[in-house]
Short mmCIF file of C-alpha atoms in Angstrom, two decimals:
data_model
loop_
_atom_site.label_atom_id
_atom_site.label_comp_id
_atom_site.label_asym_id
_atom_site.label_seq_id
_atom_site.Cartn_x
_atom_site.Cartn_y
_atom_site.Cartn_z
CA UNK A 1 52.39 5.57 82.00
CA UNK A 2 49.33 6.62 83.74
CA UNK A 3 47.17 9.64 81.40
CA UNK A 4 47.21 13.04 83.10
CA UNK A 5 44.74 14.24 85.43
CA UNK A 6 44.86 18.28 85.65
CA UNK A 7 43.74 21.03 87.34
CA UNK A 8 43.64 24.22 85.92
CA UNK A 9 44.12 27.48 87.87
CA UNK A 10 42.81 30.72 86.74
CA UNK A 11 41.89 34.02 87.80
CA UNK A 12 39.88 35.47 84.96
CA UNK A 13 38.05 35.23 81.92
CA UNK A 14 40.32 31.75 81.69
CA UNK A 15 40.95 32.09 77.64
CA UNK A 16 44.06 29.74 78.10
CA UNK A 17 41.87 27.13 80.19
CA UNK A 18 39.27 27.47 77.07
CA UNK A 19 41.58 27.07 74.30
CA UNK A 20 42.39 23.37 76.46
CA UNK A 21 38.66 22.67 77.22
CA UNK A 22 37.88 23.34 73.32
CA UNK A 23 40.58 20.45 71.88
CA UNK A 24 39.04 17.75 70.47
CA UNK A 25 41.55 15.27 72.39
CA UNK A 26 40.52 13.95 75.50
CA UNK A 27 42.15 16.18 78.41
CA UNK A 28 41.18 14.50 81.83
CA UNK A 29 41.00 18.11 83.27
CA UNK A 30 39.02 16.93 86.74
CA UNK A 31 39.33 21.22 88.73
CA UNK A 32 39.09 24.67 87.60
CA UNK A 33 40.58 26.42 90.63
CA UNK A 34 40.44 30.31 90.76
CA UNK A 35 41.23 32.83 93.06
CA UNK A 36 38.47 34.98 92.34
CA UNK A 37 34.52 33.96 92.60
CA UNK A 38 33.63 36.78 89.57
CA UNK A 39 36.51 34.94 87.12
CA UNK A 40 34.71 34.35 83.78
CA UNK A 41 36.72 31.85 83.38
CA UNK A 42 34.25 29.66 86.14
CA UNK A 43 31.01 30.06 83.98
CA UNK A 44 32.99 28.51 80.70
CA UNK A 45 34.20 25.51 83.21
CA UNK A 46 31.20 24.54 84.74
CA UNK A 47 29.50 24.75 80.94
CA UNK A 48 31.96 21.85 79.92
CA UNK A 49 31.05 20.35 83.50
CA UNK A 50 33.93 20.49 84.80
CA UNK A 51 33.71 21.32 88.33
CA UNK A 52 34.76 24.43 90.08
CA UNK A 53 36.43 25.56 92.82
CA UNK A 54 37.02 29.21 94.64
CA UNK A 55 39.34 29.91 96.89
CA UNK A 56 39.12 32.18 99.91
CA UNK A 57 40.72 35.48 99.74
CA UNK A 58 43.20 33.94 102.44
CA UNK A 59 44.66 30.95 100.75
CA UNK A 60 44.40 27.31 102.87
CA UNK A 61 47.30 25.79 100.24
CA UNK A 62 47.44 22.28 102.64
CA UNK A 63 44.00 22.13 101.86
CA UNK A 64 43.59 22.95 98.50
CA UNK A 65 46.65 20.36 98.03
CA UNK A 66 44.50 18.28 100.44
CA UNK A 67 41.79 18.62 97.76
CA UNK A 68 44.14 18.18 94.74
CA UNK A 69 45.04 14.67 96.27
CA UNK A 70 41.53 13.59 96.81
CA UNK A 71 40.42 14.11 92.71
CA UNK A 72 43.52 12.28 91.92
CA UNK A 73 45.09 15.55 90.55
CA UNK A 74 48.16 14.26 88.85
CA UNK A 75 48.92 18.27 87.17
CA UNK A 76 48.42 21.59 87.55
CA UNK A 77 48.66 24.53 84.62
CA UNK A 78 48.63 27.85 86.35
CA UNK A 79 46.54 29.89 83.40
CA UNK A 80 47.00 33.62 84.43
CA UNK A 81 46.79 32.54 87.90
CA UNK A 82 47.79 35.72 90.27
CA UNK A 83 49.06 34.29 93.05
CA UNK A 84 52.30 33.95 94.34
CA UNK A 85 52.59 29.73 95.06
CA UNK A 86 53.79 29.15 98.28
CA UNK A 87 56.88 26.53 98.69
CA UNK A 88 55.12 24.01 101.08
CA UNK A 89 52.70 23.58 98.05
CA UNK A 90 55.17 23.50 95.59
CA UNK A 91 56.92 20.80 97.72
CA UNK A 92 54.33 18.28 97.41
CA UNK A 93 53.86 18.98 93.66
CA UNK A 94 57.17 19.02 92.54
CA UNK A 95 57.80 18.84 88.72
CA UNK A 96 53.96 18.75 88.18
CA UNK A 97 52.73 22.55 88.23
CA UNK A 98 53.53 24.36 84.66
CA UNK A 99 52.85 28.19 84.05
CA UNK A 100 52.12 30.28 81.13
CA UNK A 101 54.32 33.22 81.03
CA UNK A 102 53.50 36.63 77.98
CA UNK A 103 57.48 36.76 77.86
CA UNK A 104 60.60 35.10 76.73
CA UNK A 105 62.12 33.93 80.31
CA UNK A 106 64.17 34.89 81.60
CA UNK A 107 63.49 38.51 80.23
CA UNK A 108 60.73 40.39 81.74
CA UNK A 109 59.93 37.98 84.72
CA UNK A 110 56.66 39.20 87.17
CA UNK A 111 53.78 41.52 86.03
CA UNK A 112 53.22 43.63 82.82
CA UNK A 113 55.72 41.40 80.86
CA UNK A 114 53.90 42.21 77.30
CA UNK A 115 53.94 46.32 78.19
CA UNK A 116 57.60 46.88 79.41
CA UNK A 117 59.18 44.17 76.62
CA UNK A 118 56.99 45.85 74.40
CA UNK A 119 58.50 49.14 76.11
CA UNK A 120 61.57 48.44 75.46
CA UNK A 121 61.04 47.12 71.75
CA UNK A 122 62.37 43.61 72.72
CA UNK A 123 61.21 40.04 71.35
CA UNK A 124 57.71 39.10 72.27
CA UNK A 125 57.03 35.59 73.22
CA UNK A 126 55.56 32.99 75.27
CA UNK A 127 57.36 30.78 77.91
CA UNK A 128 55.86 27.86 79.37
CA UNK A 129 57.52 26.47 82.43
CA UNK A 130 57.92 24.63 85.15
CA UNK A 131 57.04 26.09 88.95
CA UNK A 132 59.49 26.48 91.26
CA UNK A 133 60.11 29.33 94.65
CA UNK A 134 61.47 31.85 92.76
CA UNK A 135 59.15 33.68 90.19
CA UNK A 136 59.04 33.29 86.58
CA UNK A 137 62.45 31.15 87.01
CA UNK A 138 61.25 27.28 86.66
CA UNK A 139 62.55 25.31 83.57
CA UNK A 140 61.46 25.76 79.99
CA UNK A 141 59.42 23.41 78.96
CA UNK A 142 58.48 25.10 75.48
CA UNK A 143 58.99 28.65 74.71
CA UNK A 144 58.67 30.60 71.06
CA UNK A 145 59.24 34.23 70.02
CA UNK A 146 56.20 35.81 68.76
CA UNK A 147 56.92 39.30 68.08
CA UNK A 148 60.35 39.78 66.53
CA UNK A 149 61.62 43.20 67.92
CA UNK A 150 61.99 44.49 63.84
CA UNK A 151 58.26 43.87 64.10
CA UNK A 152 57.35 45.73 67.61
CA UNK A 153 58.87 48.43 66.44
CA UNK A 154 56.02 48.75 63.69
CA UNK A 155 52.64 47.25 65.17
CA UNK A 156 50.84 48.77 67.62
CA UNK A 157 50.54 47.05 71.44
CA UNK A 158 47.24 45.99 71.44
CA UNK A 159 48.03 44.15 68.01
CA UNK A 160 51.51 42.40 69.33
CA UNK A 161 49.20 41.59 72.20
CA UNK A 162 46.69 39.42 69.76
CA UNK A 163 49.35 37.99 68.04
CA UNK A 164 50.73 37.12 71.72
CA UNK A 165 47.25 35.51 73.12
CA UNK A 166 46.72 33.46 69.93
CA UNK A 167 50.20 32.29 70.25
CA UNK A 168 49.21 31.51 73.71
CA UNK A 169 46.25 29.50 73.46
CA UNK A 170 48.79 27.16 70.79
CA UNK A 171 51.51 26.80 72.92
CA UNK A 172 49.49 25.70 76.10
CA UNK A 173 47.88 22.94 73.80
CA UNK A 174 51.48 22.23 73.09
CA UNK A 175 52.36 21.52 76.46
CA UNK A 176 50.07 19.21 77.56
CA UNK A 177 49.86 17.20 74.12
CA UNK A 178 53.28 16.73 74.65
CA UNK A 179 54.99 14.55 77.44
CA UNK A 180 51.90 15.90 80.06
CA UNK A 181 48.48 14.58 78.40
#
């Protein structure tokens, strides 16, 4: 089985794509993609050396998968990445693109997942997942409850939201020690 070869996509400070650059284990992360030029997350990338790449505000997806092809790009992890994926992208990656998600799919699919479960005094947790065309609605590839409801109920946001971005940065290691490094 040939190693991994990934591409990360981000689209800010890229705390995921740090808690991967950080592992002692060697990641053959080849891309940092984001969708905005001012994403921290860019600086911290091209400090490990890995290269960089910005997208234009109007998305060219055949040639970013273009792109993808020519580095050998085997995986992407979509890290807080705020775009919508198109499906003629998602076509020629099929089973390779994996998302973070602050919620246990499928509960509290789209934006503000942490607020409204939160909201709502729900289970907190992390999904990680496989892309497909509908949002938020790929296959589970690992997910964990972070936040038991008993416990929202008695800790404020911003501290289930800690507890949810440390649980993060584990669970994305997770993923691509497992069956994806």
């Amino acid at each position: 089985m040939t190693k991994a070869r990934w591409a990360l996509f981000i689209s800010g400070q890229g705390s995921n794509m740090s808690a991967l650059l950080d592992q002692k284990w060697d990641l053959d992360v080849a891309l940092v993609v984001s969708s905005s030029p001012k994403a921290q997350g860019l600086k911290r990338a091209r400090r490990s050396g890995v290269p960089t790449l910005v997208l234009d505000a109007k998305i060219h997806w055949q040639k970013l998968g273009a792109e993808l092809e020519r580095l050998q790009i085997t995986h992407v992890f979509l890290l807080g990445f705020m775009k919508i994926v198109p499906p003629e992208f998602l076509n020629s990656w099929t089973g390779v693109i994996l998302n973070v998600h602050p919620s246990l799919l499928p509960h509290y699919p789209g934006l503000k997942s942490m607020e409204r479960a939160y909201q709502d005094g729900a289970d907190m947790g992390i999904t990680v997942h496989h892309v497909n065309e509908q949002v938020d609605a790929g296959h589970v590839v690992l997910q964990k409850t972070i936040v038991p409801k008993d416990v929202v109920k008695k800790i404020s946001f911003k501290s289930a939201e800690q507890m949810m971005h440390q649980a993060e940065y584990a669970l994305v290691r997770r993923a691509v020690e497992g069956a994806y490094a």
